[in-house]
Short mmCIF file of C-alpha atoms and ligand atoms in Angstrom, two decimals:
data_model
loop_
_atom_site.label_atom_id
_atom_site.label_comp_id
_atom_site.label_asym_id
_atom_site.label_seq_id
_atom_site.Cartn_x
_atom_site.Cartn_y
_atom_site.Cartn_z
CA MET A 9 95.72 117.07 203.05
CA TYR A 10 96.40 120.17 201.10
CA PRO A 11 96.84 120.03 197.18
CA ARG A 12 100.31 120.59 195.75
CA ALA A 13 101.14 124.41 194.87
CA PHE A 14 99.62 125.50 191.56
CA HIS A 15 99.15 128.59 189.53
CA TYR A 16 95.53 130.02 189.07
CA HIS A 17 94.34 131.44 185.84
CA ARG A 18 90.96 133.18 185.57
CA ALA A 19 89.45 132.85 181.93
CA GLY A 20 87.45 135.66 180.72
CA SER A 21 85.88 133.63 178.18
CA MET A 22 85.47 130.13 176.81
CA LYS A 23 87.77 130.87 173.91
CA GLU A 24 90.42 132.13 176.19
CA ALA A 25 90.12 129.16 178.44
CA VAL A 26 90.96 127.22 175.22
CA THR A 27 94.01 129.43 174.41
CA MET A 28 95.31 129.15 178.00
CA LEU A 29 95.00 125.26 177.80
CA THR A 30 97.00 125.37 174.71
CA GLN A 31 99.80 127.58 176.03
CA LEU A 32 99.98 125.84 179.43
CA GLY A 33 100.09 122.27 178.11
CA ASP A 34 99.39 119.12 179.55
CA ASP A 35 100.08 120.31 183.27
CA ALA A 36 96.86 122.52 182.84
CA LYS A 37 93.37 121.60 184.09
CA LEU A 38 90.15 123.34 183.94
CA LEU A 39 88.40 124.16 187.14
CA ALA A 40 84.25 124.05 187.07
CA GLY A 41 82.47 123.07 190.11
CA GLY A 42 85.68 121.49 191.62
CA GLN A 43 83.60 118.74 193.25
CA SER A 44 85.52 116.03 191.53
CA LEU A 45 89.01 117.82 190.94
CA ILE A 46 89.37 119.60 194.22
CA PRO A 47 89.05 116.23 196.28
CA LEU A 48 91.47 114.54 193.97
CA MET A 49 93.92 117.48 194.17
CA LYS A 50 93.66 117.19 198.04
CA LEU A 51 94.23 113.55 197.99
CA ARG A 52 97.19 114.22 195.59
CA PHE A 53 95.73 111.99 193.03
CA ALA A 54 95.86 114.80 190.75
CA SER A 55 98.62 117.61 190.86
CA PRO A 56 98.13 120.06 188.05
CA ARG A 57 100.59 122.88 187.86
CA HIS A 58 98.02 125.30 186.39
CA LEU A 59 94.29 125.63 186.95
CA VAL A 60 91.98 127.45 184.49
CA ASP A 61 88.99 128.69 186.32
CA LEU A 62 85.84 128.87 184.13
CA ASN A 63 83.48 130.07 186.97
CA PHE A 64 83.70 133.65 186.18
CA ILE A 65 82.87 133.36 182.37
CA SER A 66 79.57 135.05 181.87
CA GLY A 67 76.81 133.37 179.74
CA THR A 68 77.97 129.74 180.53
CA SER A 69 75.26 128.98 182.87
CA TYR A 70 71.68 128.37 181.46
CA VAL A 71 68.96 126.04 180.57
CA LYS A 72 66.97 127.21 177.42
CA GLU A 73 64.46 125.67 174.97
CA GLU A 74 65.16 126.17 171.29
CA ASN A 75 64.11 124.27 168.23
CA ASN A 76 62.54 121.49 170.24
CA GLU A 77 65.95 120.97 172.00
CA LEU A 78 66.95 121.68 175.72
CA ARG A 79 70.34 123.31 175.82
CA PHE A 80 72.49 123.71 178.90
CA GLY A 81 75.55 125.68 179.39
CA ALA A 82 78.49 123.61 180.66
CA LEU A 83 78.74 125.45 183.82
CA THR A 84 75.04 124.91 184.86
CA ARG A 85 75.26 123.59 188.24
CA HIS A 86 73.04 120.59 189.11
CA ALA A 87 71.00 122.60 191.67
CA GLU A 88 70.02 125.14 188.70
CA ILE A 89 68.67 122.22 186.65
CA GLU A 90 66.91 120.80 189.70
CA ALA A 91 64.98 124.18 189.90
CA SER A 92 64.53 124.81 186.13
CA PRO A 93 60.88 124.49 185.05
CA THR A 94 62.35 124.23 181.56
CA ALA A 95 64.39 121.06 182.43
CA THR A 96 61.69 119.54 184.47
CA LYS A 97 59.64 119.26 181.12
CA ILE A 98 61.69 116.08 180.75
CA PRO A 99 61.25 114.82 184.02
CA ILE A 100 64.11 112.16 184.17
CA LEU A 101 66.40 115.33 183.89
CA HIS A 102 64.90 116.48 187.24
CA ASP A 103 65.13 113.16 188.91
CA CYS A 104 68.91 113.18 187.93
CA ALA A 105 69.80 116.50 189.23
CA ALA A 106 67.76 116.42 192.43
CA GLY A 107 69.31 113.25 193.33
CA ILE A 108 72.95 114.08 193.04
CA ALA A 109 74.66 113.96 196.37
CA ASP A 110 73.75 116.92 198.98
CA VAL A 111 72.67 120.34 198.29
CA GLN A 112 76.34 121.57 198.78
CA VAL A 113 77.68 119.38 195.78
CA ARG A 114 74.44 120.38 193.82
CA ASN A 115 75.24 123.99 194.18
CA ARG A 116 78.71 123.72 192.87
CA GLY A 117 78.89 120.80 190.65
CA THR A 118 78.18 121.53 186.95
CA ILE A 119 76.83 119.10 184.08
CA GLY A 120 79.69 120.13 181.75
CA GLY A 121 82.28 119.09 184.55
CA SER A 122 80.29 115.96 185.24
CA LEU A 123 80.48 114.50 181.73
CA ALA A 124 83.99 115.83 181.17
CA GLU A 125 84.89 113.66 184.44
CA ALA A 126 83.30 110.41 182.98
CA ASP A 127 83.26 109.04 186.53
CA PRO A 128 81.73 105.44 186.10
CA SER A 129 79.28 106.52 188.77
CA GLY A 130 78.29 109.91 187.64
CA ASP A 131 74.69 110.15 187.21
CA TRP A 132 74.44 112.63 184.15
CA ALA A 133 75.83 110.14 181.69
CA THR A 134 73.53 107.53 182.57
CA VAL A 135 70.52 109.66 182.37
CA LEU A 136 71.59 111.53 179.22
CA MET A 137 72.33 108.24 177.48
CA THR A 138 68.44 107.48 177.44
CA LEU A 139 67.75 110.62 175.60
CA SER A 140 69.10 112.14 172.12
CA THR A 141 72.25 113.93 173.81
CA GLU A 142 75.00 115.77 171.99
CA VAL A 143 77.97 117.51 173.71
CA CYS A 144 79.28 120.58 171.92
CA CYS A 145 83.10 120.80 172.25
CA LEU A 146 85.16 123.96 171.79
CA GLY A 147 88.86 123.73 170.87
CA THR A 148 91.57 125.51 168.91
CA LYS A 149 90.14 124.30 165.59
CA GLY A 150 86.56 125.64 166.63
CA SER A 151 83.41 123.72 167.75
CA ARG A 152 82.41 120.19 167.02
CA THR A 153 79.48 118.37 168.32
CA VAL A 154 79.83 114.83 169.51
CA PRO A 155 76.94 112.44 170.26
CA LEU A 156 76.97 111.42 174.07
CA ARG A 157 77.49 107.81 173.01
CA ASP A 158 80.65 108.86 171.35
CA PHE A 159 81.83 111.18 173.86
CA ILE A 160 82.32 108.76 176.66
CA LYS A 161 85.10 106.43 175.73
CA ASP A 162 85.80 104.85 179.03
CA ALA A 163 86.12 105.40 182.87
CA TYR A 164 87.36 108.80 183.38
CA THR A 165 88.21 109.12 179.34
CA THR A 166 86.41 111.22 176.89
CA ALA A 167 86.47 112.15 173.33
CA LEU A 168 87.99 115.70 174.49
CA THR A 169 91.41 116.42 173.30
CA HIS A 170 93.63 118.32 175.46
CA ASP A 171 92.97 121.93 174.22
CA GLU A 172 89.18 121.11 174.05
CA LEU A 173 86.43 121.85 176.49
CA VAL A 174 82.75 121.07 176.86
CA SER A 175 80.76 124.29 175.99
CA GLU A 176 77.05 123.06 175.93
CA VAL A 177 75.00 119.94 176.39
CA VAL A 178 72.15 119.52 174.03
CA VAL A 179 69.09 117.21 174.52
CA LYS A 180 66.27 116.61 171.95
CA ASN A 181 62.72 116.74 173.47
CA PRO A 182 61.39 113.34 173.56
CA PRO A 183 58.29 112.53 171.25
CA GLN A 184 54.61 112.92 172.25
CA GLY A 185 53.68 109.95 174.61
CA SER A 186 57.06 109.73 176.17
CA GLY A 187 57.98 109.49 179.99
CA GLY A 188 61.20 108.41 181.69
CA ALA A 189 62.58 108.02 185.33
CA TYR A 190 65.86 107.68 186.90
CA LEU A 191 66.34 105.63 190.16
CA ALA A 192 69.35 104.94 192.18
CA PHE A 193 70.05 103.01 195.23
CA LYS A 194 72.32 104.97 197.70
CA ARG A 195 73.80 104.49 201.00
CA SER A 196 73.29 108.10 201.99
CA ALA A 197 72.79 111.35 200.02
CA PRO A 198 76.51 112.62 199.68
CA VAL A 199 78.00 109.43 198.31
CA TYR A 200 77.54 108.02 194.66
CA PRO A 201 74.99 105.13 194.12
CA THR A 202 75.49 101.55 194.78
CA ALA A 203 73.46 101.06 191.39
CA SER A 204 71.06 103.18 189.22
CA ALA A 205 68.78 102.61 186.50
CA ALA A 206 67.58 105.19 183.85
CA VAL A 207 64.53 104.28 181.62
CA GLN A 208 62.89 106.66 178.78
CA LEU A 209 60.21 105.10 176.65
CA THR A 210 57.39 106.26 174.28
CA LEU A 211 54.15 104.63 174.50
CA GLU A 212 51.05 104.20 172.18
CA GLY A 213 48.15 102.77 174.20
CA ASP A 214 49.44 99.89 175.86
CA VAL A 215 52.51 99.28 173.57
CA CYS A 216 55.82 100.66 174.11
CA GLN A 217 57.02 101.77 170.67
CA ASP A 218 60.54 102.59 171.95
CA ALA A 219 62.69 102.05 175.11
CA ALA A 220 66.06 103.25 176.26
CA ILE A 221 67.56 101.67 179.44
CA ALA A 222 70.75 102.84 181.01
CA LEU A 223 72.77 101.28 183.89
CA GLY A 224 74.95 103.34 186.27
CA CYS A 225 77.63 102.12 188.57
CA VAL A 226 77.72 98.62 187.42
CA GLY A 227 80.33 99.01 184.79
CA LEU A 228 83.40 101.19 183.70
CA THR A 229 81.07 103.52 181.95
CA ALA A 230 77.12 103.72 182.06
CA ILE A 231 75.80 100.70 180.24
CA LYS A 232 73.25 100.90 177.55
CA ALA A 233 71.00 97.81 178.25
CA LYS A 234 70.36 96.86 174.29
CA GLU A 235 68.84 93.55 174.88
CA ALA A 236 66.48 94.89 177.51
CA GLU A 237 65.58 97.59 175.19
CA ALA A 238 64.80 95.18 172.67
CA ALA A 239 62.83 93.04 175.04
CA LEU A 240 60.57 95.96 175.83
CA GLY A 241 60.57 98.16 172.50
CA GLY A 242 57.61 97.39 170.21
CA GLN A 243 55.80 94.95 172.77
CA ARG A 244 52.66 95.53 175.07
CA ILE A 245 53.93 95.98 178.68
CA ASN A 246 52.82 93.18 180.74
CA GLU A 247 54.31 90.84 183.47
CA LYS A 248 55.84 88.72 180.58
CA THR A 249 57.60 91.57 178.96
CA MET A 250 58.80 93.34 182.08
CA ALA A 251 60.34 89.89 183.42
CA ALA A 252 62.20 89.37 180.23
CA THR A 253 63.48 93.03 180.13
CA ILE A 254 64.46 92.95 184.00
CA GLU A 255 66.39 89.81 183.10
CA ALA A 256 67.98 91.05 180.29
CA ALA A 257 68.96 94.30 182.25
CA ARG A 258 70.50 92.31 184.98
CA ALA A 259 72.55 90.44 182.34
CA ALA A 260 73.86 93.63 180.95
CA ALA A 261 75.09 94.86 184.23
CA ASP A 262 78.97 94.22 184.70
CA PRO A 263 79.40 95.17 188.56
CA GLN A 264 82.42 94.86 190.62
CA SER A 265 82.23 93.85 194.29
CA ASP A 266 83.45 96.57 196.46
CA MET A 267 82.61 98.36 199.73
CA ARG A 268 79.28 99.45 198.02
CA GLY A 269 78.30 95.89 197.81
CA SER A 270 78.97 92.26 196.17
CA ALA A 271 78.71 92.03 192.42
CA ASP A 272 75.44 89.69 192.98
CA TYR A 273 73.82 92.25 195.48
CA LYS A 274 74.38 95.14 192.67
CA ARG A 275 73.08 92.77 189.84
CA ALA A 276 69.89 92.04 191.95
CA LEU A 277 69.37 96.04 192.69
CA VAL A 278 69.61 96.60 188.76
CA GLY A 279 66.55 94.22 188.40
CA ALA A 280 64.55 96.14 190.97
CA LEU A 281 65.41 99.61 189.99
CA VAL A 282 64.83 98.91 186.17
CA LYS A 283 61.37 97.54 187.30
CA ARG A 284 60.35 100.59 189.20
CA ALA A 285 61.88 103.01 186.74
CA ILE A 286 59.74 101.30 183.92
CA GLU A 287 56.49 101.79 186.15
CA VAL A 288 57.33 105.22 186.86
CA ALA A 289 58.20 105.98 182.96
CA VAL A 290 54.95 104.35 181.88
CA ARG A 291 52.78 106.51 184.43
CA ARG A 292 54.58 109.74 183.21
CA ALA A 293 54.21 108.67 179.53
CA ARG A 294 50.52 108.40 180.17
CA GLY A 295 50.65 112.25 181.57
CA GLU A 296 50.46 111.42 185.41
CA ARG A 297 52.69 113.68 187.67
CA VAL A 298 54.87 111.28 189.45
CA GLU A 299 57.57 112.42 192.07
CA VAL A 300 60.38 110.06 192.79
CA SER A 301 63.32 110.09 194.95
CA HIS A 302 66.41 107.78 195.09
CA ILE A 303 66.29 104.64 197.61
CA TYR A 304 68.21 104.89 200.56
CA ALA A 305 69.62 101.94 202.47
C1 LIG B 3 80.83 114.24 198.50
C2 LIG B 3 80.38 114.40 196.77
C3 LIG B 3 79.34 113.57 196.54
C4 LIG B 3 79.14 113.55 195.17
N1 LIG B 3 78.28 112.70 194.67
C5 LIG B 3 77.64 112.57 193.30
C6 LIG B 3 76.60 111.80 192.85
O1 LIG B 3 75.97 111.12 193.89
N2 LIG B 3 76.41 111.61 191.70
C7 LIG B 3 77.10 112.39 190.58
O2 LIG B 3 76.69 112.43 189.54
N3 LIG B 3 78.27 113.19 191.16
C8 LIG B 3 78.40 113.28 192.28
N4 LIG B 3 79.53 114.37 192.78
C9 LIG B 3 80.32 114.77 191.87
C10 LIG B 3 79.66 115.99 191.35
O3 LIG B 3 78.63 115.76 190.63
C11 LIG B 3 80.71 117.01 190.36
O4 LIG B 3 79.61 118.10 190.02
C12 LIG B 3 81.02 116.30 189.12
O5 LIG B 3 81.75 115.03 188.96
C13 LIG B 3 82.11 117.19 188.50
O6 LIG B 3 81.69 118.55 188.14
P1 LIG B 3 82.41 119.69 188.40
O7 LIG B 3 81.72 120.87 187.88
O8 LIG B 3 82.41 120.07 190.04
O9 LIG B 3 83.81 119.62 187.82
P2 LIG B 3 85.35 119.70 188.50
O10 LIG B 3 85.68 118.94 189.68
O11 LIG B 3 85.53 121.15 188.38
O12 LIG B 3 86.02 119.05 187.04
C14 LIG B 3 85.88 117.73 186.98
C15 LIG B 3 86.85 117.46 185.61
O13 LIG B 3 86.32 117.86 184.66
C16 LIG B 3 87.13 118.75 183.79
N5 LIG B 3 86.05 120.00 183.47
C17 LIG B 3 85.32 120.60 184.16
N6 LIG B 3 84.48 121.57 183.35
C18 LIG B 3 84.97 121.20 182.01
C19 LIG B 3 84.44 121.61 180.93
N7 LIG B 3 83.55 122.58 180.70
N8 LIG B 3 85.09 121.09 179.64
C20 LIG B 3 86.32 120.20 179.82
N9 LIG B 3 86.43 119.75 181.13
C21 LIG B 3 86.07 120.08 182.28
C22 LIG B 3 88.11 119.30 184.77
O14 LIG B 3 89.24 119.77 184.50
C23 LIG B 3 88.27 118.03 185.71
O15 LIG B 3 89.15 117.25 185.23
C24 LIG B 3 79.81 114.20 194.08
C25 LIG B 3 80.83 115.10 194.56
C26 LIG B 3 81.10 115.15 195.91
C27 LIG B 3 82.31 116.00 196.34
#
């Protein structure tokens, strides 16, 4: 189906895009990679009268390291992050970027668009929740920085006001001795995962000093599995702590039965994915180079 007719506006700067949003009102939408918005428009679930295109603004696509932080321009494509040696310094970021859909989607879709969309099945929010992540928002009143945990409010709902956009995503480098992994179970590459798990932990010897665990596609937003984190944090990693962590992660999941699988099936997947992600995260924290890819049905 074709989308309803709309007016196309090309912004020359992020500031100009904000001005356009303010002037055009509620019927205006930003266009980044178009990988969520265009399908919604074609299905006529979204029919904005005005599209403000961000794609021709220079300097909005980058991955750089400054002051012990990685900074991603809002228009940075998943594929650029996948290929970036700087982003790969935090291996869980590479796991995420490389596993999103297929190469066509990764070449167009952006990290800013993905967070702004706040799709419950989107990979970036799940992964970035295990790291110290801030979202820089630009609006008519200037810039503000929102921690990711406060940015995602609900399914498809963020802290952005209508005249605000995401300008940058900032991730703190994890401390020495850290490792992470992101694993998803998918029916095929160009679909969202059935369930996913992100684990980022810091080791001192055999003891897990700190653990962050987030679950994707099993709730209305990515879920921070706090009880599971508590079961692993401060503990020696052995069969007993692994079992307690996995059980707590399964309990934290809040899946719906749908075409991707029953709620029970997704909960079982969560247990298996968290276990595998912890195993890879531990090996990476010990300095091993470990390649992972998502698991396909
Ligand atoms: C076939 C297919 C499979 C996919 N599979 C996956 C998957 O497995 N995992 C996954 O994570 N994603 C998946 N996606 C989605 C993809 O990752 C998109 O890149 C992402 O959801 C949206 O990014 P975008 O840049 O395309 O945003 P757009 O579609 O351009 O915009 C999405 C929304 O965000 C708003 N927006 C865009 N940029 C900004 C900004 N800078 N500031 C404020 N608002 C903004 C837009 O107005 C719109 O409302 C898939 C998409 C397709 C088509």
